[in-house]
PDB file of C-alpha atoms in Angstrom:
ATOM      1  CA  MET N 126     123.477  15.026 180.520  1.00 52.00           C
ATOM      2  CA  SER N 127     126.959  14.079 179.434  1.00 53.00           C
ATOM      3  CA  ALA N 128     126.580  10.692 181.175  1.00 54.00           C
ATOM      4  CA  ARG N 129     123.563  10.024 179.026  1.00 58.00           C
ATOM      5  CA  LYS N 130     125.510  10.648 175.821  1.00 56.00           C
ATOM      6  CA  ASP N 131     128.208   8.261 176.972  1.00 56.00           C
ATOM      7  CA  ARG N 132     125.685   5.432 177.390  1.00 67.00           C
ATOM      8  CA  GLU N 133     124.156   5.837 173.928  1.00 69.00           C
ATOM      9  CA  LYS N 134     125.774   3.619 171.334  1.00 70.00           C
ATOM     10  CA  PRO N 135     126.574   5.147 168.017  1.00 71.00           C
ATOM     11  CA  GLN N 136     124.286   3.843 165.253  1.00 77.00           C
ATOM     12  CA  LYS N 137     126.041   1.877 162.571  1.00 79.00           C
ATOM     13  CA  GLU N 138     124.981   2.455 158.996  1.00 84.00           C
ATOM     14  CA  VAL N 139     124.040  -0.722 157.090  1.00 81.00           C
ATOM     15  CA  SER N 140     125.685  -0.802 153.701  1.00 88.00           C
ATOM     16  CA  LYS N 141     123.642  -0.851 150.509  1.00 89.00           C
ATOM     17  CA  VAL N 142     125.129  -4.222 149.538  1.00 91.00           C
ATOM     18  CA  VAL N 143     123.854  -5.822 152.771  1.00 90.00           C
ATOM     19  CA  LYS N 144     120.408  -4.253 152.254  1.00 92.00           C
ATOM     20  CA  PHE N 145     120.345  -5.510 148.654  1.00 95.00           C
ATOM     21  CA  PHE N 146     121.227  -9.108 149.570  1.00 95.00           C
ATOM     22  CA  PHE N 147     118.827  -9.120 152.527  1.00 95.00           C
ATOM     23  CA  THR N 148     116.007  -7.949 150.242  1.00 96.00           C
ATOM     24  CA  LEU N 149     116.991 -10.549 147.662  1.00 96.00           C
ATOM     25  CA  PHE N 150     116.958 -13.265 150.344  1.00 97.00           C
ATOM     26  CA  VAL N 151     113.479 -12.233 151.574  1.00 97.00           C
ATOM     27  CA  LEU N 152     112.139 -12.227 148.005  1.00 97.00           C
ATOM     28  CA  ALA N 153     113.647 -15.663 147.342  1.00 97.00           C
ATOM     29  CA  VAL N 154     112.016 -17.077 150.487  1.00 97.00           C
ATOM     30  CA  LEU N 155     108.651 -15.578 149.495  1.00 97.00           C
ATOM     31  CA  ALA N 156     109.005 -17.005 145.980  1.00 97.00           C
ATOM     32  CA  LEU N 157     109.759 -20.492 147.363  1.00 97.00           C
ATOM     33  CA  ILE N 158     106.742 -20.308 149.670  1.00 97.00           C
ATOM     34  CA  GLY N 159     104.586 -19.234 146.716  1.00 96.00           C
ATOM     35  CA  ILE N 160     105.850 -22.094 144.551  1.00 95.00           C
ATOM     36  CA  PHE N 161     105.226 -24.596 147.359  1.00 93.00           C
ATOM     37  CA  ILE N 162     101.637 -23.368 147.854  1.00 92.00           C
ATOM     38  CA  TYR N 163     100.998 -23.366 144.091  1.00 92.00           C
ATOM     39  CA  GLU N 164     102.244 -26.963 143.785  1.00 88.00           C
ATOM     40  CA  LYS N 165     100.082 -28.108 146.711  1.00 84.00           C
ATOM     41  CA  ILE N 166      96.967 -26.475 145.262  1.00 84.00           C
ATOM     42  CA  TYR N 167      97.348 -27.370 141.581  1.00 84.00           C
ATOM     43  CA  HIS N 168      99.347 -30.607 141.676  1.00 81.00           C
ATOM     44  CA  GLY N 169      98.341 -32.165 144.982  1.00 78.00           C
ATOM     45  CA  PRO N 170      96.240 -35.315 145.358  1.00 73.00           C
ATOM     46  CA  SER N 171      92.962 -33.409 145.603  1.00 75.00           C
ATOM     47  CA  ALA N 172      93.655 -31.424 142.432  1.00 82.00           C
ATOM     48  CA  ILE N 173      94.506 -34.578 140.492  1.00 80.00           C
ATOM     49  CA  VAL N 174      91.344 -36.342 141.646  1.00 77.00           C
ATOM     50  CA  ASP N 175      89.227 -33.265 140.871  1.00 81.00           C
ATOM     51  CA  GLU N 176      90.701 -33.062 137.360  1.00 85.00           C
ATOM     52  CA  TYR N 177      90.019 -36.760 136.756  1.00 82.00           C
ATOM     53  CA  VAL N 178      86.433 -36.543 137.984  1.00 79.00           C
ATOM     54  CA  ASP N 179      85.832 -33.346 135.985  1.00 84.00           C
ATOM     55  CA  SER N 180      87.055 -35.192 132.882  1.00 86.00           C
ATOM     56  CA  PHE N 181      84.825 -38.120 133.775  1.00 82.00           C
ATOM     57  CA  MET N 182      81.772 -35.889 134.267  1.00 82.00           C
ATOM     58  CA  ALA N 183      82.507 -34.095 130.966  1.00 84.00           C
ATOM     59  CA  ARG N 184      82.422 -37.532 129.344  1.00 84.00           C
ATOM     60  CA  SER N 185      85.715 -36.792 127.679  1.00 86.00           C
ATOM     61  CA  PRO N 186      87.598 -40.055 127.147  1.00 86.00           C
ATOM     62  CA  GLY N 187      90.507 -38.200 125.497  1.00 88.00           C
ATOM     63  CA  ARG N 188      90.948 -35.988 128.577  1.00 89.00           C
ATOM     64  CA  ILE N 189      90.682 -38.991 130.902  1.00 85.00           C
ATOM     65  CA  PHE N 190      93.231 -40.789 128.740  1.00 85.00           C
ATOM     66  CA  ARG N 191      95.690 -37.876 129.091  1.00 87.00           C
ATOM     67  CA  GLN N 192      94.947 -37.468 132.813  1.00 85.00           C
ATOM     68  CA  LEU N 193      95.825 -41.111 133.475  1.00 83.00           C
ATOM     69  CA  ASN N 194      98.963 -40.807 131.274  1.00 85.00           C
ATOM     70  CA  LEU N 195      97.955 -43.836 129.233  1.00 85.00           C
ATOM     71  CA  GLU N 196      99.990 -44.718 126.168  1.00 87.00           C
ATOM     72  CA  GLN N 197      97.970 -45.385 123.052  1.00 87.00           C
ATOM     73  CA  SER N 198      98.338 -48.787 121.436  1.00 88.00           C
ATOM     74  CA  ASN N 199      96.233 -51.070 119.234  1.00 88.00           C
ATOM     75  CA  PHE N 200      94.004 -52.002 122.166  1.00 86.00           C
ATOM     76  CA  VAL N 201      94.358 -49.034 124.509  1.00 85.00           C
ATOM     77  CA  THR N 202      92.700 -46.028 122.858  1.00 89.00           C
ATOM     78  CA  PRO N 203      90.417 -43.203 124.006  1.00 89.00           C
ATOM     79  CA  GLU N 204      87.603 -44.832 122.000  1.00 89.00           C
ATOM     80  CA  ASN N 205      88.059 -48.164 123.816  1.00 89.00           C
ATOM     81  CA  LEU N 206      88.192 -46.321 127.145  1.00 86.00           C
ATOM     82  CA  ASP N 207      84.951 -44.541 126.247  1.00 87.00           C
ATOM     83  CA  ARG N 208      83.274 -47.855 125.375  1.00 88.00           C
ATOM     84  CA  LEU N 209      84.516 -49.447 128.624  1.00 86.00           C
ATOM     85  CA  LEU N 210      83.243 -46.518 130.721  1.00 83.00           C
ATOM     86  CA  ARG N 211      79.843 -46.668 129.018  1.00 84.00           C
ATOM     87  CA  GLU N 212      79.566 -50.418 129.671  1.00 84.00           C
ATOM     88  CA  LYS N 213      81.046 -50.666 133.183  1.00 81.00           C
ATOM     89  CA  ALA N 214      80.306 -47.279 134.767  1.00 75.00           C
ATOM     90  CA  ASP N 215      77.286 -46.215 132.692  1.00 77.00           C
ATOM     91  CA  TYR N 216      78.847 -42.788 132.835  1.00 77.00           C
ATOM     92  CA  GLU N 217      76.564 -41.052 130.357  1.00 80.00           C
ATOM     93  CA  ASN N 218      73.708 -41.276 132.901  1.00 81.00           C
ATOM     94  CA  ILE N 219      75.625 -39.827 135.874  1.00 81.00           C
ATOM     95  CA  THR N 220      74.163 -36.495 136.967  1.00 81.00           C
ATOM     96  CA  SER N 221      76.428 -35.472 139.876  1.00 81.00           C
ATOM     97  CA  TYR N 222      79.185 -36.794 142.103  1.00 78.00           C
ATOM     98  CA  SER N 223      80.963 -36.319 145.402  1.00 78.00           C
ATOM     99  CA  LEU N 224      84.409 -37.382 146.536  1.00 76.00           C
ATOM    100  CA  VAL N 225      84.775 -39.017 149.922  1.00 80.00           C
ATOM    101  CA  PRO N 226      88.355 -39.218 151.259  1.00 80.00           C
ATOM    102  CA  LEU N 227      89.016 -42.657 152.713  1.00 82.00           C
ATOM    103  CA  THR N 228      92.620 -42.680 153.925  1.00 77.00           C
ATOM    104  CA  GLN N 229      95.780 -40.691 153.452  1.00 75.00           C
ATOM    105  CA  ILE N 230      98.720 -42.996 152.875  1.00 75.00           C
ATOM    106  CA  ASN N 231     101.343 -40.224 152.813  1.00 77.00           C
ATOM    107  CA  ASP N 232     101.637 -36.628 151.547  1.00 70.00           C
ATOM    108  CA  ASP N 233     101.441 -37.719 147.903  1.00 68.00           C
ATOM    109  CA  GLU N 234      98.929 -40.571 148.138  1.00 76.00           C
ATOM    110  CA  LYS N 235      95.340 -40.391 149.238  1.00 76.00           C
ATOM    111  CA  GLN N 236      92.491 -42.824 148.634  1.00 81.00           C
ATOM    112  CA  TYR N 237      89.061 -41.561 147.625  1.00 77.00           C
ATOM    113  CA  GLU N 238      85.717 -43.132 147.031  1.00 80.00           C
ATOM    114  CA  ILE N 239      83.537 -41.578 144.349  1.00 77.00           C
ATOM    115  CA  HIS N 240      79.809 -41.372 145.074  1.00 79.00           C
ATOM    116  CA  TYR N 241      77.682 -40.511 142.074  1.00 79.00           C
ATOM    117  CA  MET N 242      74.033 -39.845 141.393  1.00 81.00           C
ATOM    118  CA  MET N 243      72.069 -41.470 138.602  1.00 78.00           C
ATOM    119  CA  GLY N 244      68.747 -39.716 138.731  1.00 72.00           C
ATOM    120  CA  ARG N 245      67.675 -40.008 142.367  1.00 71.00           C
ATOM    121  CA  LEU N 246      69.836 -43.015 143.199  1.00 68.00           C
ATOM    122  CA  GLU N 247      73.260 -42.696 144.800  1.00 66.00           C
ATOM    123  CA  SER N 248      75.913 -45.356 144.337  1.00 65.00           C
ATOM    124  CA  PRO N 249      79.539 -45.666 145.401  1.00 55.00           C
ATOM    125  CA  PHE N 250      81.793 -46.245 142.427  1.00 53.00           C
ATOM    126  CA  PRO N 251      83.623 -49.570 142.847  1.00 49.00           C
ATOM    127  CA  ARG N 252      87.266 -49.122 143.849  1.00 44.00           C
TER     128      ARG N 252
END
């Protein structure tokens, strides 16, 4: 039995400082992963397109204006945008929509085509 005791290595006690910094490191890694996932979900290409189309479907030219980060001037106003969307897209008659991903250029850029319904007719929105 004494040979067995000789082979066992004595256990070293980990100091509280090492435990504290290891815990801090693990929490920092988890926080970074959480921030990365949050950014992908709420600020990724799909989220931006969804927000734009939701603004479009709500027929809110002011929200669309803010979403596109347009600067207001004498000619570029939410009211002019509303008039343009009524004339070109006939957006007050749109009943539903779907987004069709076309291509992904890189992680931050993705091209979509918007298909919308006007009554029973479906049309792709011109790119």
